Amino acid sequence: MEDETPRASTWIDETKPSVARMYDYLLGGKDHYEADRQLVKAVEQMVPNIEQFARVNRQFMMRAVRWCATTGGVTQFLDCGSGLPTAQNVHQVAARYQGEAKVVYVDHDPIVAAHGRAILSENDRTHFVQADFREPEALLANPTVRTELDWSKPICLVHGFTLHHIDNPVDVMATLVAALPPGSFVVLSHVHRPDGSAEHANLVDRIHERAREGGLHVWFRSRAEIEALFAGLEVMEPGVVRLVDWWPAGPQELVEPWDQLSLGGLGRKPE
């Protein structure tokens, strides 16, 4: 079943970088343009190993989704700002542990939309919605979101490296969390501005400015600001931590300074 709402424009401006395409480039994909590659390379000139930054987030998301599908027993997932399909997508990880898992992906990027709809051919339990999560009321009213997920049962809401691209994440999350059924989970990762480090603060400011020059906005937020995104949720152990510290599957891959510049966690909506 495809998205039944009117589709957004499919026109693509290849001269402006896209978060989804940059992430695809970092993960070794092929769906990106010169503008995406140039902005990634510009940031990498400030600090090396930026591709590891993307991989650490992907690994965190995989572990968190696995936790929700196993320990949490969740069979429904709503992935906002899903990005381009790569290895180990949410529906693949979830289905490994919950064979009947249903996943609805959400993204507004035209290239992501094209690839997202291709995912639909894999199975009838995976769906894609071309929509903007910055408009949570419209997203929640989308026919596919309303009908393909059972809103009387727990849902796992996934926000992986998405909320730092908007200026009102607390409002967006408040609306989405309020709509989630009791017992639902929220998986969230976000870029971080560490306290007390002039070196990190300077680096964050330089990255922010270079991204802005490239047409992208990235808000590096404090720990308190990131923790505020879990309002109304019980934060599960080990809390809001560096991504490499959340339920690690083996030896940590610490890559300075990237391991200091992102935090993530898992929250549960009380019953």
XYZ file of C-alpha atoms in Angstrom:
271
model
C 0.000 0.000 0.000
C 1.475 3.331 -1.008
C 0.999 6.744 0.523
C -2.506 7.913 -0.379
C -1.872 11.624 0.164
C -0.762 13.999 -2.602
C 2.943 13.610 -3.189
C 5.405 16.414 -2.672
C 7.348 17.826 -5.592
C 9.804 15.384 -7.142
C 12.030 18.169 -8.520
C 15.609 17.806 -7.277
C 18.105 20.663 -7.005
C 21.429 18.904 -7.564
C 23.365 22.068 -6.644
C 22.228 22.007 -3.009
C 23.383 19.333 -0.553
C 20.862 16.991 1.015
C 21.208 15.454 4.456
C 19.935 12.097 3.194
C 22.327 12.035 0.232
C 25.302 13.136 2.376
C 24.529 10.339 4.807
C 24.298 7.919 1.886
C 27.732 9.062 0.698
C 29.217 8.613 4.168
C 27.866 5.065 4.353
C 29.290 4.123 0.966
C 26.106 4.462 -1.080
C 25.763 5.688 -4.655
C 22.800 8.073 -4.564
C 24.449 11.463 -4.112
C 25.631 14.471 -6.115
C 28.722 16.644 -6.250
C 27.223 19.217 -3.859
C 26.688 16.483 -1.252
C 30.236 15.169 -1.623
C 31.792 18.634 -1.500
C 30.108 19.575 1.779
C 31.125 16.261 3.367
C 34.716 16.819 2.223
C 34.668 20.382 3.572
C 33.662 19.162 7.023
C 36.197 16.350 6.824
C 38.938 18.937 6.294
C 38.134 20.257 9.772
C 38.120 16.841 11.366
C 38.857 13.392 9.906
C 36.826 10.184 10.156
C 33.452 11.818 9.540
C 32.306 8.590 7.869
C 32.777 6.870 11.220
C 30.328 9.382 12.691
C 27.608 8.066 10.375
C 28.522 4.426 11.003
C 28.454 4.797 14.787
C 24.949 6.255 14.533
C 23.815 3.442 12.229
C 25.171 0.850 14.648
C 23.411 2.528 17.573
C 20.112 2.550 15.679
C 20.452 -1.141 14.849
C 21.096 -2.038 18.502
C 18.216 0.098 19.736
C 15.748 -1.309 17.207
C 16.884 -4.814 18.127
C 16.280 -4.036 21.821
C 12.770 -2.776 21.078
C 11.941 -5.833 18.964
C 13.293 -8.307 21.514
C 13.239 -7.009 25.096
C 10.566 -4.429 24.310
C 8.430 -6.852 22.270
C 7.455 -4.116 19.803
C 6.136 -5.160 16.394
C 5.474 -1.685 14.910
C 7.982 0.993 13.931
C 7.587 4.563 12.644
C 10.928 5.771 11.260
C 10.950 9.559 10.765
C 13.528 11.088 8.446
C 14.485 7.584 7.394
C 16.953 8.606 4.694
C 18.087 6.511 1.757
C 17.946 2.725 2.135
C 21.278 1.233 3.199
C 22.375 -2.054 4.706
C 20.428 -3.022 7.806
C 17.325 -0.860 7.471
C 14.842 -0.736 10.349
C 12.451 -3.194 8.695
C 15.254 -5.708 8.144
C 16.511 -5.528 11.727
C 12.996 -5.651 13.186
C 11.889 -8.576 11.020
C 14.905 -10.591 12.132
C 13.478 -10.673 15.658
C 9.786 -10.026 15.003
C 8.767 -11.799 11.825
C 5.458 -9.929 11.656
C 6.963 -6.491 12.306
C 5.410 -3.588 10.399
C 7.425 -0.496 9.497
C 6.347 2.870 8.111
C 9.165 5.046 6.814
C 8.795 8.826 6.560
C 10.933 11.255 4.558
C 10.311 14.302 2.361
C 13.384 14.058 0.096
C 12.365 13.134 -3.494
C 15.248 10.681 -3.988
C 14.457 9.036 -0.675
C 10.822 8.831 -1.764
C 11.735 7.001 -4.953
C 13.920 4.486 -3.163
C 11.509 4.203 -0.265
C 8.695 3.133 -2.540
C 11.018 0.509 -4.010
C 11.213 -0.987 -0.513
C 7.474 -1.671 -0.743
C 8.127 -4.468 -3.208
C 10.047 -6.436 -0.580
C 7.043 -7.259 1.576
C 3.573 -6.011 2.374
C 4.539 -5.051 5.932
C 6.825 -2.189 4.915
C 5.400 1.142 3.797
C 6.672 4.574 2.846
C 5.176 8.021 3.337
C 6.556 11.111 1.633
C 5.948 13.705 4.331
C 7.716 16.213 6.540
C 7.999 15.255 10.222
C 8.324 18.978 11.013
C 4.553 18.984 10.535
C 3.665 16.262 13.063
C -0.106 16.831 12.980
C -0.191 16.241 9.224
C 2.078 13.227 9.575
C -0.123 11.660 12.243
C -3.196 12.235 10.065
C -1.644 10.553 7.030
C -3.844 7.620 5.906
C -0.932 5.176 5.658
C 0.365 6.105 9.098
C -3.117 5.795 10.573
C -4.108 2.512 8.939
C -0.887 0.522 8.595
C 0.020 0.969 12.275
C -2.291 -0.173 15.065
C -2.506 2.848 17.365
C -4.033 0.779 20.154
C -0.721 -1.091 20.577
C 2.850 0.074 21.345
C 4.830 1.673 18.524
C 8.548 2.401 18.331
C 9.186 5.938 17.056
C 12.648 6.289 15.501
C 14.472 9.616 15.128
C 18.060 8.921 14.110
C 20.120 12.076 13.510
C 17.067 14.021 12.359
C 16.003 16.462 15.069
C 19.234 18.456 14.978
C 18.166 19.775 11.577
C 15.122 21.630 12.928
C 14.772 24.558 15.316
C 11.704 23.350 17.248
C 12.365 19.686 18.118
C 10.760 19.901 21.573
C 7.414 20.926 20.047
C 7.620 18.233 17.364
C 8.452 15.526 19.879
C 5.741 16.650 22.309
C 3.111 16.206 19.593
C 4.423 12.822 18.475
C 4.895 11.435 21.995
C 1.407 12.558 23.005
C -0.020 10.519 20.132
C 1.916 7.339 20.900
C 0.035 4.533 22.679
C 1.126 3.719 26.255
C 4.038 1.294 26.344
C 5.553 2.756 23.169
C 9.258 3.493 22.752
C 11.272 6.348 21.275
C 14.745 5.766 19.811
C 16.608 9.038 19.373
C 20.117 10.225 18.466
C 21.281 13.831 18.164
C 24.513 15.776 17.662
C 25.926 17.157 20.913
C 27.719 20.293 22.070
C 29.791 19.049 25.046
C 30.085 21.303 28.083
C 33.440 22.554 29.305
C 35.512 21.927 26.177
C 36.677 25.011 24.288
C 38.179 22.771 21.611
C 34.913 20.953 20.968
C 32.912 24.184 21.133
C 35.142 25.756 18.492
C 34.873 22.695 16.264
C 31.091 22.622 16.603
C 30.864 26.312 15.656
C 33.026 25.744 12.577
C 30.963 22.758 11.442
C 27.739 24.686 12.022
C 28.988 27.635 9.971
C 30.279 25.476 7.106
C 27.003 23.566 6.947
C 25.051 26.849 6.946
C 27.170 28.113 4.053
C 26.280 24.911 2.217
C 22.559 25.474 2.766
C 22.075 23.108 5.716
C 21.213 23.878 9.313
C 22.632 21.724 12.097
C 21.950 22.531 15.751
C 24.487 20.989 18.128
C 22.578 20.938 21.420
C 23.607 20.544 25.039
C 22.952 17.396 27.020
C 20.088 19.126 28.848
C 18.496 20.157 25.545
C 18.764 16.624 24.163
C 17.367 15.118 27.362
C 14.418 17.509 27.043
C 13.432 15.689 23.843
C 12.541 12.681 26.025
C 9.913 14.668 27.985
C 7.024 12.449 29.057
C 9.100 9.290 28.671
C 10.911 6.992 31.059
C 14.508 6.946 29.846
C 15.797 3.389 29.850
C 19.246 2.441 31.122
C 21.983 3.440 30.493
C 20.297 6.804 29.896
C 21.164 9.483 27.353
C 24.777 8.625 26.566
C 27.398 8.618 23.848
C 26.215 6.360 21.053
C 29.142 3.993 21.543
C 28.144 3.551 25.205
C 24.532 2.529 24.550
C 24.258 -1.252 24.884
C 27.568 -1.892 23.088
C 27.774 -5.154 21.200
C 31.543 -5.474 21.584
C 34.721 -3.410 21.991
C 34.055 0.305 21.634
C 35.289 2.138 18.566
C 36.235 5.513 20.016
C 36.957 8.038 17.287
C 37.809 11.476 18.597
C 36.133 13.879 18.466
C 33.075 12.264 16.904
C 32.360 9.967 19.829
C 31.965 13.101 21.986
C 29.707 14.932 19.540
C 26.601 12.738 19.562
C 24.258 11.376 22.205
C 21.388 8.936 22.070
C 18.926 7.060 24.186
C 15.750 5.052 24.417
C 12.593 6.260 26.148
C 9.392 4.417 27.063
C 5.954 5.997 27.360
C 4.407 4.968 30.699
C 1.284 2.819 30.647
